[in-house]
Amino acid sequence: MSEKPWAGRFSLPTDKFVEEFNASIHFDKRFAEFDIKGSMAHVKMLSKQKIITDRESEEILKGLEIVLTEIKEGKFIFKTEDEDIHMAVEKRLKEIVGPVAGKLHTARSRNDQVAVDFRMYLRSEIGEIKNYLKLLMKVILEKARQEIDVIMPGYTHLQTAQPILFSHYLMAYFEMFKRDYQRFTDLLKRLEFCPLGAGALAGTTFDIDRDFTANELGFFAPTLNSLDSVSDRDFALEFLSSASICQMHLSRISEEFIIFSTSEFAFIELSDDYCTGSSIMPQKKNPDIPELIRGKTGRVYGNMVSLFTTMKGLPLAYNKDMQEDKEPVFDTADTLKASLKIFAPMIEKMTLKKDKMYKSAKLGFSTATDLADYLVRKGLPFRDAHHVVGKAVAFCLDKKIDLSDLKIEELKGFCDLIDDDIYNFITVEASVNSRKAIGGTAKVSVEYQIEQGEKFLSEI
Ligand code: ARG
């Protein structure tokens, strides 16, 4: 067991199990590259401010470069006894450059160091997530364009409600993923402030230049309050919340794909390379991927609740509880990235069973509202129209036919305002295409949504 950098006031070495329990290196090693970049900026600032000499700075920087290369090449050995990534890097630096390594930690604490590492890590992860979201939006838009005319039933309460275009259905998810993208972009704005230089909690006695380090690390400005700088994890909570919303969107569309690929619905067929079979039932083709994405939503929510709970009772400033902040964020970032990555090609490759969708759209009296609207346009109050159509539906239910199968005399029997032109209104095509106002399911409206979607994608 090597002596800890903080062991000066201790008379006993750390208990072996305590050492393991206390260590975070097995997960915060993910911060390695950011930790080193943060240290490089800090060292440059220390020499610029004449807190260390230029020569010392050069030696430390050279050493840090070597450590960085070792990390990138997978040669760095992570040891539990080093406790965390910050101490592991510093220890290796000392092995390479000697005692001058000890000057790196001047005017800095692990508390501001971990705060800056975490922010840099999240900025990079959010960048990747935004790219996956963009790709997914592109695929959705492309599919909507290809299948623009396909009619399907629209539901409320999972009961047939009104016919819609499948492209309209898909573009609903485009809107959701657009908001997710915007949420992540918003969050990045709050990740623009650099906590490095806040010290342990109260700032530092050295004449440091925090604007310089903030700028070196690509932040807009330094954070303004040292207590807040080391104890703020809002950005992680915001990330976990935004990720939960995004994963929830993926889960909802997954749920629909699972239902739509049953033999009862049979609206879509997922590509064979995105499904698996059963070891006992030869006929089975299971939608494992959407099921897994729906299932993983549980852990993404769990991670969010976990960190909210960790943070809720913490006094200012840093507390070791906060070491528990990283694993939920890592797990959520990994889960969301994988889910987004797999979703785009799954949509791209799925096929639509258009006839079945069309037939289903005609079932369930999906054009009943259109018949009522027709009567309203002829002067009948909506409540009365609703009643008339209700009677017609009951009649059809009894005869096991659709409204559009009713003969004109039969229709007139329900209300003498009905004329021959009624058939121009109660087909599913007419129903869809009459909803032309912005946001409706008519083809022109979906075309407008696609156009706006393209504009959004071209501007991000
Ligand atoms: N490993 C620690 C963490 O992840 C780094 C900060 C430690 N600070 C301290 N005062 N013990 O939170």
Short mmCIF file of C-alpha atoms and ligand atoms in Angstrom, two decimals:
data_model
loop_
_atom_site.label_atom_id
_atom_site.label_comp_id
_atom_site.label_asym_id
_atom_site.label_seq_id
_atom_site.Cartn_x
_atom_site.Cartn_y
_atom_site.Cartn_z
CA MET A 1 0.00 0.00 0.00
CA SER A 2 1.53 3.34 -1.00
CA GLU A 3 1.26 6.42 1.19
CA LYS A 4 -1.66 8.70 0.33
CA PRO A 5 -0.96 12.30 -0.68
CA TRP A 6 -3.21 13.34 2.21
CA ALA A 7 -1.68 10.98 4.82
CA GLY A 8 0.39 13.60 6.73
CA ARG A 9 -1.88 13.79 9.75
CA PHE A 10 -2.67 10.08 9.90
CA SER A 11 -0.94 7.54 12.13
CA LEU A 12 -2.53 4.41 10.66
CA PRO A 13 -2.68 3.33 7.02
CA THR A 14 -6.19 3.02 5.56
CA ASP A 15 -7.95 -0.26 6.21
CA LYS A 16 -7.93 -2.35 3.04
CA PHE A 17 -11.70 -2.61 2.79
CA VAL A 18 -12.14 1.10 3.59
CA GLU A 19 -9.72 1.85 0.77
CA GLU A 20 -11.81 -0.14 -1.66
CA PHE A 21 -15.08 1.30 -0.39
CA ASN A 22 -13.76 4.84 -0.61
CA ALA A 23 -12.23 4.53 -4.07
CA SER A 24 -13.89 5.95 -7.18
CA ILE A 25 -11.12 5.22 -9.65
CA HIS A 26 -12.87 2.20 -11.15
CA PHE A 27 -15.48 4.55 -12.58
CA ASP A 28 -14.01 8.06 -12.56
CA LYS A 29 -11.18 6.81 -14.77
CA ARG A 30 -13.55 7.89 -17.54
CA PHE A 31 -12.55 11.44 -16.65
CA ALA A 32 -8.86 10.76 -17.32
CA GLU A 33 -8.45 12.83 -20.48
CA PHE A 34 -10.50 15.72 -19.16
CA ASP A 35 -8.62 15.62 -15.87
CA ILE A 36 -5.30 15.94 -17.66
CA LYS A 37 -6.52 18.74 -19.93
CA GLY A 38 -7.81 20.59 -16.85
CA SER A 39 -4.42 20.16 -15.20
CA MET A 40 -2.63 21.44 -18.28
CA ALA A 41 -4.71 24.62 -18.31
CA HIS A 42 -4.14 25.05 -14.57
CA VAL A 43 -0.37 24.66 -14.88
CA LYS A 44 -0.19 27.16 -17.74
CA MET A 45 -2.11 29.63 -15.62
CA LEU A 46 0.16 29.05 -12.60
CA SER A 47 3.27 29.93 -14.62
CA LYS A 48 1.60 32.88 -16.36
CA GLN A 49 0.78 34.23 -12.89
CA LYS A 50 4.36 33.51 -11.72
CA ILE A 51 3.06 31.16 -9.03
CA ILE A 52 5.41 28.50 -10.45
CA THR A 53 8.33 29.07 -12.84
CA ASP A 54 8.11 28.60 -16.61
CA ARG A 55 10.58 25.78 -16.33
CA GLU A 56 8.52 23.96 -13.73
CA SER A 57 5.45 24.42 -15.86
CA GLU A 58 7.22 23.01 -18.93
CA GLU A 59 8.36 19.94 -17.01
CA ILE A 60 4.90 19.31 -15.63
CA LEU A 61 3.28 19.83 -19.04
CA LYS A 62 5.68 17.40 -20.68
CA GLY A 63 4.94 14.85 -17.98
CA LEU A 64 1.19 15.34 -18.38
CA GLU A 65 1.55 14.76 -22.15
CA ILE A 66 3.19 11.43 -21.40
CA VAL A 67 0.44 10.45 -18.97
CA LEU A 68 -2.17 11.44 -21.57
CA THR A 69 -0.51 9.23 -24.18
CA GLU A 70 -0.39 6.33 -21.74
CA ILE A 71 -4.10 6.76 -21.07
CA LYS A 72 -4.98 6.99 -24.77
CA GLU A 73 -2.90 3.93 -25.58
CA GLY A 74 -4.46 1.96 -22.75
CA LYS A 75 -1.11 1.59 -20.98
CA PHE A 76 -2.03 3.47 -17.82
CA ILE A 77 -2.54 1.21 -14.83
CA PHE A 78 -5.50 2.23 -12.66
CA LYS A 79 -5.02 1.15 -9.04
CA THR A 80 -7.59 1.15 -6.25
CA GLU A 81 -4.95 2.37 -3.83
CA ASP A 82 -4.72 5.64 -5.81
CA GLU A 83 -8.33 6.32 -4.78
CA ASP A 84 -9.47 8.45 -7.68
CA ILE A 85 -8.41 9.59 -11.13
CA HIS A 86 -7.10 12.91 -9.83
CA MET A 87 -4.63 11.31 -7.46
CA ALA A 88 -3.75 8.53 -9.90
CA VAL A 89 -2.71 11.05 -12.57
CA GLU A 90 -0.69 13.09 -10.10
CA LYS A 91 1.07 10.02 -8.76
CA ARG A 92 2.04 8.87 -12.24
CA LEU A 93 3.20 12.39 -13.05
CA LYS A 94 5.50 12.28 -10.04
CA GLU A 95 6.97 8.97 -11.21
CA ILE A 96 7.74 10.61 -14.56
CA VAL A 97 8.90 14.14 -13.63
CA GLY A 98 9.85 13.80 -9.97
CA PRO A 99 9.05 16.12 -7.03
CA VAL A 100 8.11 19.08 -9.26
CA ALA A 101 4.83 17.20 -9.86
CA GLY A 102 3.86 18.27 -6.35
CA LYS A 103 3.49 21.88 -7.58
CA LEU A 104 0.60 20.99 -9.89
CA HIS A 105 -1.91 20.98 -7.07
CA THR A 106 -1.06 24.57 -5.99
CA ALA A 107 -4.20 26.74 -5.76
CA ARG A 108 -6.46 23.80 -6.55
CA SER A 109 -8.46 21.13 -4.78
CA ARG A 110 -9.94 17.86 -5.94
CA ASN A 111 -13.30 19.48 -5.30
CA ASP A 112 -12.97 22.06 -8.06
CA GLN A 113 -11.02 19.57 -10.14
CA VAL A 114 -13.79 16.96 -10.15
CA ALA A 115 -16.37 19.70 -10.80
CA VAL A 116 -14.54 20.83 -13.92
CA ASP A 117 -13.86 17.26 -15.14
CA PHE A 118 -17.52 16.36 -14.78
CA ARG A 119 -18.63 19.40 -16.76
CA MET A 120 -16.14 18.71 -19.54
CA TYR A 121 -17.20 15.07 -19.70
CA LEU A 122 -20.88 16.02 -19.95
CA ARG A 123 -20.27 18.64 -22.63
CA SER A 124 -18.67 15.94 -24.73
CA GLU A 125 -21.41 13.35 -24.07
CA ILE A 126 -24.16 15.86 -24.86
CA GLY A 127 -22.43 16.65 -28.14
CA GLU A 128 -22.59 12.95 -29.07
CA ILE A 129 -26.19 12.59 -27.95
CA LYS A 130 -27.17 15.61 -30.06
CA ASN A 131 -25.53 14.00 -33.09
CA TYR A 132 -27.46 10.77 -32.57
CA LEU A 133 -30.67 12.75 -32.16
CA LYS A 134 -30.00 14.62 -35.37
CA LEU A 135 -29.47 11.37 -37.23
CA LEU A 136 -32.68 9.92 -35.81
CA MET A 137 -34.64 13.03 -36.84
CA LYS A 138 -33.23 12.75 -40.37
CA VAL A 139 -34.35 9.13 -40.63
CA ILE A 140 -37.84 9.94 -39.33
CA LEU A 141 -38.18 12.78 -41.80
CA GLU A 142 -37.01 10.60 -44.69
CA LYS A 143 -39.44 7.80 -43.78
CA ALA A 144 -42.30 10.29 -43.45
CA ARG A 145 -41.49 11.65 -46.90
CA GLN A 146 -41.30 8.17 -48.49
CA GLU A 147 -44.55 6.98 -46.91
CA ILE A 148 -46.40 10.27 -46.99
CA ASP A 149 -49.72 8.91 -48.31
CA VAL A 150 -50.10 5.85 -46.09
CA ILE A 151 -53.30 5.97 -44.04
CA MET A 152 -53.59 4.39 -40.59
CA PRO A 153 -56.06 4.61 -37.74
CA GLY A 154 -55.34 7.27 -35.13
CA TYR A 155 -56.19 6.39 -31.54
CA THR A 156 -57.27 7.86 -28.28
CA HIS A 157 -57.54 5.42 -25.35
CA LEU A 158 -56.09 2.94 -27.86
CA GLN A 159 -59.56 2.88 -29.44
CA THR A 160 -59.90 3.83 -33.10
CA ALA A 161 -60.53 7.58 -33.20
CA GLN A 162 -59.91 9.24 -36.59
CA PRO A 163 -57.88 8.21 -39.63
CA ILE A 164 -54.44 9.81 -39.90
CA LEU A 165 -51.44 9.63 -42.17
CA PHE A 166 -48.64 7.38 -40.97
CA SER A 167 -46.29 10.23 -41.90
CA HIS A 168 -48.22 12.49 -39.52
CA TYR A 169 -47.79 9.90 -36.78
CA LEU A 170 -44.03 9.74 -37.39
CA MET A 171 -43.67 13.51 -37.48
CA ALA A 172 -45.20 13.66 -34.00
CA TYR A 173 -42.01 11.93 -32.81
CA PHE A 174 -39.91 14.32 -34.85
CA GLU A 175 -41.37 17.14 -32.75
CA MET A 176 -40.53 15.28 -29.53
CA PHE A 177 -36.94 14.61 -30.54
CA LYS A 178 -36.63 18.22 -31.69
CA ARG A 179 -37.57 19.38 -28.19
CA ASP A 180 -35.09 16.87 -26.71
CA TYR A 181 -32.39 18.31 -28.93
CA GLN A 182 -33.28 21.83 -27.82
CA ARG A 183 -33.29 20.79 -24.16
CA PHE A 184 -29.76 19.43 -24.47
CA THR A 185 -28.69 22.60 -26.27
CA ASP A 186 -30.15 24.69 -23.43
CA LEU A 187 -28.32 22.63 -20.87
CA LEU A 188 -25.04 23.23 -22.68
CA LYS A 189 -25.54 26.95 -22.07
CA ARG A 190 -25.48 26.35 -18.33
CA LEU A 191 -22.40 24.16 -18.72
CA GLU A 192 -20.48 27.17 -20.05
CA PHE A 193 -19.07 28.20 -16.65
CA CYS A 194 -15.81 26.90 -15.26
CA PRO A 195 -15.51 26.01 -11.54
CA LEU A 196 -11.72 25.55 -11.63
CA GLY A 197 -10.08 27.88 -9.13
CA ALA A 198 -12.86 27.66 -6.54
CA GLY A 199 -10.44 25.63 -4.43
CA ALA A 200 -11.80 23.35 -1.74
CA LEU A 201 -14.75 25.64 -1.02
CA ALA A 202 -13.65 29.21 -0.26
CA GLY A 203 -11.40 30.20 -3.14
CA THR A 204 -7.61 30.44 -2.99
CA THR A 205 -5.00 32.73 -1.44
CA PHE A 206 -3.00 32.73 -4.69
CA ASP A 207 -3.34 35.36 -7.37
CA ILE A 208 -4.87 33.05 -9.98
CA ASP A 209 -6.42 34.04 -13.30
CA ARG A 210 -9.71 32.17 -13.59
CA ASP A 211 -10.67 33.82 -16.86
CA PHE A 212 -7.54 32.33 -18.38
CA THR A 213 -8.29 28.74 -17.31
CA ALA A 214 -11.94 29.08 -18.27
CA ASN A 215 -10.93 30.27 -21.69
CA GLU A 216 -8.22 27.58 -22.12
CA LEU A 217 -10.81 24.89 -21.44
CA GLY A 218 -13.40 26.34 -23.80
CA PHE A 219 -15.73 27.75 -21.16
CA PHE A 220 -17.40 31.12 -21.54
CA ALA A 221 -16.49 32.40 -18.07
CA PRO A 222 -15.56 31.31 -14.53
CA THR A 223 -18.32 30.49 -12.04
CA LEU A 224 -18.99 33.30 -9.57
CA ASN A 225 -19.30 31.68 -6.15
CA SER A 226 -16.75 29.17 -4.85
CA LEU A 227 -19.22 27.39 -2.52
CA ASP A 228 -21.69 26.90 -5.34
CA SER A 229 -18.92 25.92 -7.78
CA VAL A 230 -17.89 22.84 -5.82
CA SER A 231 -21.33 21.78 -4.62
CA ASP A 232 -23.46 22.40 -7.70
CA ARG A 233 -24.65 19.28 -9.48
CA ASP A 234 -27.65 20.93 -11.14
CA PHE A 235 -26.10 20.32 -14.52
CA ALA A 236 -25.98 16.56 -13.84
CA LEU A 237 -29.57 16.57 -12.59
CA GLU A 238 -30.66 18.53 -15.64
CA PHE A 239 -28.87 16.04 -17.83
CA LEU A 240 -30.55 13.10 -16.10
CA SER A 241 -33.94 14.81 -16.43
CA SER A 242 -33.51 15.70 -20.10
CA ALA A 243 -32.23 12.20 -20.81
CA SER A 244 -35.24 10.71 -19.00
CA ILE A 245 -37.63 12.71 -21.16
CA CYS A 246 -35.82 11.64 -24.31
CA GLN A 247 -35.74 7.99 -23.23
CA MET A 248 -39.46 8.24 -22.42
CA HIS A 249 -40.10 9.35 -26.01
CA LEU A 250 -38.12 6.36 -27.27
CA SER A 251 -40.08 4.15 -24.92
CA ARG A 252 -43.44 5.38 -26.19
CA ILE A 253 -42.59 4.81 -29.84
CA SER A 254 -41.12 1.42 -28.84
CA GLU A 255 -44.37 0.47 -27.18
CA GLU A 256 -46.23 1.35 -30.38
CA PHE A 257 -43.84 -0.59 -32.58
CA ILE A 258 -44.30 -3.61 -30.32
CA ILE A 259 -48.08 -3.37 -30.60
CA PHE A 260 -48.01 -2.54 -34.31
CA SER A 261 -45.92 -5.63 -35.05
CA THR A 262 -48.31 -8.09 -33.38
CA SER A 263 -50.30 -10.34 -35.72
CA GLU A 264 -53.45 -8.69 -34.35
CA PHE A 265 -52.38 -5.21 -35.52
CA ALA A 266 -49.85 -6.18 -38.21
CA PHE A 267 -49.19 -2.56 -39.26
CA ILE A 268 -45.42 -2.81 -39.46
CA GLU A 269 -42.73 -5.40 -39.78
CA LEU A 270 -39.36 -4.85 -38.14
CA SER A 271 -36.36 -6.00 -40.12
CA ASP A 272 -35.11 -9.51 -39.26
CA ASP A 273 -31.71 -8.18 -38.21
CA TYR A 274 -33.41 -6.13 -35.47
CA CYS A 275 -35.42 -9.01 -34.00
CA THR A 276 -34.72 -12.35 -32.38
CA GLY A 277 -36.46 -15.73 -32.34
CA SER A 278 -37.67 -18.02 -29.60
CA SER A 279 -35.72 -21.10 -28.55
CA ILE A 280 -38.91 -23.13 -28.27
CA MET A 281 -41.55 -21.57 -30.55
CA PRO A 282 -40.31 -21.72 -34.14
CA GLN A 283 -42.90 -19.26 -35.46
CA LYS A 284 -41.81 -16.39 -33.22
CA LYS A 285 -40.15 -13.15 -34.24
CA ASN A 286 -39.76 -10.98 -31.18
CA PRO A 287 -39.35 -7.19 -31.14
CA ASP A 288 -36.54 -7.35 -28.56
CA ILE A 289 -34.94 -4.06 -29.45
CA PRO A 290 -37.98 -1.83 -28.80
CA GLU A 291 -38.73 -3.97 -25.74
CA LEU A 292 -35.24 -3.43 -24.38
CA ILE A 293 -35.42 0.29 -25.01
CA ARG A 294 -38.75 0.42 -23.20
CA GLY A 295 -37.21 -1.63 -20.39
CA LYS A 296 -34.08 0.48 -20.09
CA THR A 297 -36.26 3.53 -19.47
CA GLY A 298 -36.63 2.18 -15.93
CA ARG A 299 -32.93 2.45 -15.19
CA VAL A 300 -32.72 5.90 -16.78
CA TYR A 301 -35.49 7.14 -14.47
CA GLY A 302 -33.81 5.30 -11.59
CA ASN A 303 -30.55 7.13 -12.21
CA MET A 304 -32.37 10.45 -12.12
CA VAL A 305 -34.13 9.67 -8.86
CA SER A 306 -30.88 8.33 -7.41
CA LEU A 307 -28.96 11.58 -7.85
CA PHE A 308 -31.87 13.79 -6.81
CA THR A 309 -32.04 11.74 -3.62
CA THR A 310 -28.29 11.90 -3.03
CA MET A 311 -28.31 15.68 -3.36
CA LYS A 312 -31.40 16.57 -1.40
CA GLY A 313 -29.98 16.84 2.11
CA LEU A 314 -26.43 17.94 1.45
CA PRO A 315 -25.11 20.97 3.29
CA LEU A 316 -22.69 23.25 1.46
CA ALA A 317 -20.15 22.69 0.15
CA TYR A 318 -18.57 19.42 -1.03
CA ASN A 319 -19.58 16.17 0.68
CA LYS A 320 -18.30 12.73 -0.19
CA ASP A 321 -21.88 11.69 -0.96
CA MET A 322 -21.29 13.53 -4.20
CA GLN A 323 -18.92 10.86 -5.39
CA GLU A 324 -22.15 8.95 -6.05
CA ASP A 325 -23.01 11.48 -8.78
CA LYS A 326 -21.00 9.88 -11.56
CA GLU A 327 -22.21 6.32 -12.07
CA PRO A 328 -25.87 7.24 -12.67
CA VAL A 329 -24.80 9.85 -15.21
CA PHE A 330 -22.40 7.46 -16.97
CA ASP A 331 -25.06 4.77 -17.12
CA THR A 332 -27.71 7.13 -18.46
CA ALA A 333 -25.38 8.60 -21.08
CA ASP A 334 -24.39 5.10 -22.26
CA THR A 335 -27.98 3.85 -22.29
CA LEU A 336 -29.39 6.84 -24.13
CA LYS A 337 -26.63 6.89 -26.73
CA ALA A 338 -27.06 3.17 -27.45
CA SER A 339 -30.85 3.49 -27.64
CA LEU A 340 -30.70 6.43 -30.05
CA LYS A 341 -28.03 4.77 -32.14
CA ILE A 342 -30.03 1.57 -32.62
CA PHE A 343 -33.35 3.32 -33.19
CA ALA A 344 -32.46 5.22 -36.36
CA PRO A 345 -31.61 2.18 -38.54
CA MET A 346 -34.51 0.24 -37.03
CA ILE A 347 -36.95 2.86 -38.35
CA GLU A 348 -35.11 3.08 -41.63
CA LYS A 349 -35.37 -0.68 -42.21
CA MET A 350 -38.89 -1.39 -41.01
CA THR A 351 -41.62 -2.05 -43.57
CA LEU A 352 -45.23 -0.93 -43.50
CA LYS A 353 -48.17 -3.22 -44.08
CA LYS A 354 -50.16 -0.53 -45.81
CA ASP A 355 -53.24 -2.60 -46.69
CA LYS A 356 -53.73 -3.72 -43.13
CA MET A 357 -53.33 -0.15 -41.86
CA TYR A 358 -55.82 1.10 -44.43
CA LYS A 359 -58.36 -1.61 -43.59
CA SER A 360 -58.04 -0.87 -39.90
CA ALA A 361 -58.46 2.85 -40.53
CA LYS A 362 -61.83 2.07 -42.08
CA LEU A 363 -62.93 0.09 -39.06
CA GLY A 364 -64.19 1.51 -35.81
CA PHE A 365 -66.28 4.30 -37.41
CA SER A 366 -63.21 6.48 -37.69
CA THR A 367 -65.09 8.98 -39.87
CA ALA A 368 -67.99 9.49 -37.46
CA THR A 369 -66.70 12.98 -36.54
CA ASP A 370 -66.60 13.85 -40.24
CA LEU A 371 -70.27 12.97 -40.58
CA ALA A 372 -71.07 15.12 -37.54
CA ASP A 373 -68.99 18.04 -38.91
CA TYR A 374 -70.88 17.68 -42.23
CA LEU A 375 -74.20 18.11 -40.43
CA VAL A 376 -72.86 21.10 -38.49
CA ARG A 377 -71.86 22.76 -41.74
CA LYS A 378 -75.44 22.21 -42.92
CA GLY A 379 -76.66 24.16 -39.89
CA LEU A 380 -77.28 21.50 -37.21
CA PRO A 381 -75.90 22.34 -33.72
CA PHE A 382 -72.90 20.09 -32.93
CA ARG A 383 -74.59 18.40 -29.96
CA ASP A 384 -77.55 17.36 -32.17
CA ALA A 385 -75.20 16.22 -34.93
CA HIS A 386 -73.31 14.13 -32.35
CA HIS A 387 -76.59 12.45 -31.38
CA VAL A 388 -77.63 11.74 -34.99
CA VAL A 389 -74.27 10.12 -35.77
CA GLY A 390 -74.45 8.12 -32.54
CA LYS A 391 -77.74 6.64 -33.75
CA ALA A 392 -76.24 5.86 -37.18
CA VAL A 393 -73.23 4.16 -35.53
CA ALA A 394 -75.52 2.03 -33.35
CA PHE A 395 -77.45 0.99 -36.48
CA CYS A 396 -74.21 0.05 -38.29
CA LEU A 397 -72.91 -1.85 -35.28
CA ASP A 398 -76.04 -3.90 -35.32
CA LYS A 399 -75.70 -4.61 -39.04
CA LYS A 400 -71.90 -5.03 -38.79
CA ILE A 401 -71.21 -2.45 -41.52
CA ASP A 402 -69.30 0.86 -41.78
CA LEU A 403 -70.91 4.31 -42.04
CA SER A 404 -69.69 4.64 -45.61
CA ASP A 405 -71.55 1.39 -46.45
CA LEU A 406 -74.91 2.96 -45.60
CA LYS A 407 -77.20 3.70 -48.56
CA ILE A 408 -78.22 7.32 -49.09
CA GLU A 409 -81.83 6.58 -48.12
CA GLU A 410 -80.67 4.98 -44.91
CA LEU A 411 -78.48 8.00 -44.12
CA LYS A 412 -81.31 10.43 -44.88
CA GLY A 413 -83.41 8.39 -42.45
CA PHE A 414 -81.16 9.61 -39.65
CA CYS A 415 -81.25 13.25 -40.75
CA ASP A 416 -82.80 14.87 -43.82
CA LEU A 417 -79.91 17.36 -44.06
CA ILE A 418 -77.81 14.56 -45.55
CA ASP A 419 -77.36 14.76 -49.35
CA ASP A 420 -75.64 12.63 -52.01
CA ASP A 421 -72.39 14.56 -51.50
CA ILE A 422 -71.99 12.92 -48.06
CA TYR A 423 -69.75 10.21 -49.57
CA ASN A 424 -67.17 12.93 -50.35
CA PHE A 425 -66.79 13.41 -46.61
CA ILE A 426 -67.02 10.06 -44.89
CA THR A 427 -64.28 8.10 -46.66
CA VAL A 428 -61.01 7.85 -44.78
CA GLU A 429 -59.18 9.71 -47.58
CA ALA A 430 -61.63 12.62 -47.39
CA SER A 431 -61.43 12.64 -43.63
CA VAL A 432 -57.62 12.85 -43.64
CA ASN A 433 -57.40 15.42 -46.38
CA SER A 434 -59.95 17.77 -44.87
CA ARG A 435 -57.70 18.42 -41.84
CA LYS A 436 -55.63 21.00 -43.62
CA ALA A 437 -55.02 23.62 -40.93
CA ILE A 438 -51.50 23.82 -39.47
CA GLY A 439 -50.83 20.74 -37.36
CA GLY A 440 -53.58 18.62 -38.97
CA THR A 441 -53.10 15.27 -40.67
CA ALA A 442 -53.87 16.34 -44.27
CA LYS A 443 -51.05 15.73 -46.75
CA VAL A 444 -50.43 19.47 -47.22
CA SER A 445 -50.07 19.89 -43.49
CA VAL A 446 -47.65 16.97 -43.19
CA GLU A 447 -45.67 18.37 -46.12
CA TYR A 448 -45.42 21.63 -44.22
CA GLN A 449 -44.21 19.78 -41.10
CA ILE A 450 -41.56 18.00 -43.18
CA GLU A 451 -40.48 21.29 -44.73
CA GLN A 452 -40.18 22.91 -41.28
CA GLY A 453 -38.33 19.84 -40.03
CA GLU A 454 -35.84 20.10 -42.87
CA LYS A 455 -35.31 23.76 -42.06
CA PHE A 456 -34.65 22.88 -38.42
CA LEU A 457 -32.14 20.20 -39.37
CA SER A 458 -30.33 22.48 -41.78
CA GLU A 459 -29.90 25.12 -39.09
CA ILE A 460 -28.50 22.93 -36.30
N1 ARG B 1 -13.35 11.22 -5.90
C1 ARG B 1 -13.96 12.40 -5.43
C2 ARG B 1 -15.36 12.55 -6.04
O1 ARG B 1 -15.61 11.92 -6.99
C3 ARG B 1 -13.14 13.59 -5.80
C4 ARG B 1 -13.27 14.74 -4.85
C5 ARG B 1 -12.75 14.36 -3.56
N2 ARG B 1 -12.72 15.43 -2.65
C6 ARG B 1 -12.55 15.25 -1.30
N3 ARG B 1 -12.55 16.30 -0.61
N4 ARG B 1 -12.41 14.06 -0.79
O2 ARG B 1 -16.21 13.27 -5.56
#
